[in-house]
Amino acid sequence: MLYLRNRLADYEVFVAEFYMERGAYVGAANRARYVVENYPDAPAIEAALALLSDAYEKLGLSSLAQDTDKVLIATYGEDALKPRKRGLFERLLPRRRAEPSLEEAAAAVKD
């Protein structure tokens, strides 16, 4: 059961990160808030709080962003506010190879 809960929380964070990348900050905030409210013991809470703070900041809701940062610091310490190197969204997706140029593709066909 815990595994399923954690997977559901991770998926919600994954979608929230996707929304942040697309500029859908309201959707990202809603997804992140959903994780905090419905999966309080999941490991994804830290990422959800960080996303929630970022989304609030992008929406111009700085008082909510500051409150979220206070919760994040109180729960996870000062290091929680440092930028994450790779988000969950990037970790779940396979690394994409660079697309070959037109010349490289033509040379591969000739060989």
PDB file of C-alpha atoms in Angstrom, residues 8 12 26-27 33-34 39 41 45 56 69 77 88 91 93 102-103 111:
ATOM      1  CA  LEU A   8       0.647   8.223  -6.845  1.00  0.00           C
ATOM      2  CA  GLU A  12       1.248  14.078  -9.154  1.00  0.00           C
ATOM      3  CA  VAL A  26      -2.291  27.306 -11.554  1.00  0.00           C
ATOM      4  CA  GLY A  27      -2.415  23.647 -12.594  1.00  0.00           C
ATOM      5  CA  ARG A  33      -1.239  21.187  -3.148  1.00  0.00           C
ATOM      6  CA  TYR A  34      -3.117  17.939  -3.804  1.00  0.00           C
ATOM      7  CA  TYR A  39      -0.285  12.134   0.700  1.00  0.00           C
ATOM      8  CA  ASP A  41       3.638  10.933   4.589  1.00  0.00           C
ATOM      9  CA  ILE A  45       6.129  16.081  -0.148  1.00  0.00           C
ATOM     10  CA  TYR A  56       2.904  30.732  -6.121  1.00  0.00           C
ATOM     11  CA  ASP A  69       8.936  28.316   2.137  1.00  0.00           C
ATOM     12  CA  GLY A  77      15.912  22.608   6.699  1.00  0.00           C
ATOM     13  CA  LEU A  88      11.388  14.214 -10.803  1.00  0.00           C
ATOM     14  CA  ARG A  91      14.545  11.742 -13.746  1.00  0.00           C
ATOM     15  CA  LEU A  93      12.085  10.560 -18.676  1.00  0.00           C
ATOM     16  CA  LEU A 102      20.205  16.438 -42.214  1.00  0.00           C
ATOM     17  CA  GLU A 103      23.741  15.845 -43.475  1.00  0.00           C
ATOM     18  CA  ASP A 111      26.416   3.897 -46.098  1.00  0.00           C
TER      19      ASP A 111
END
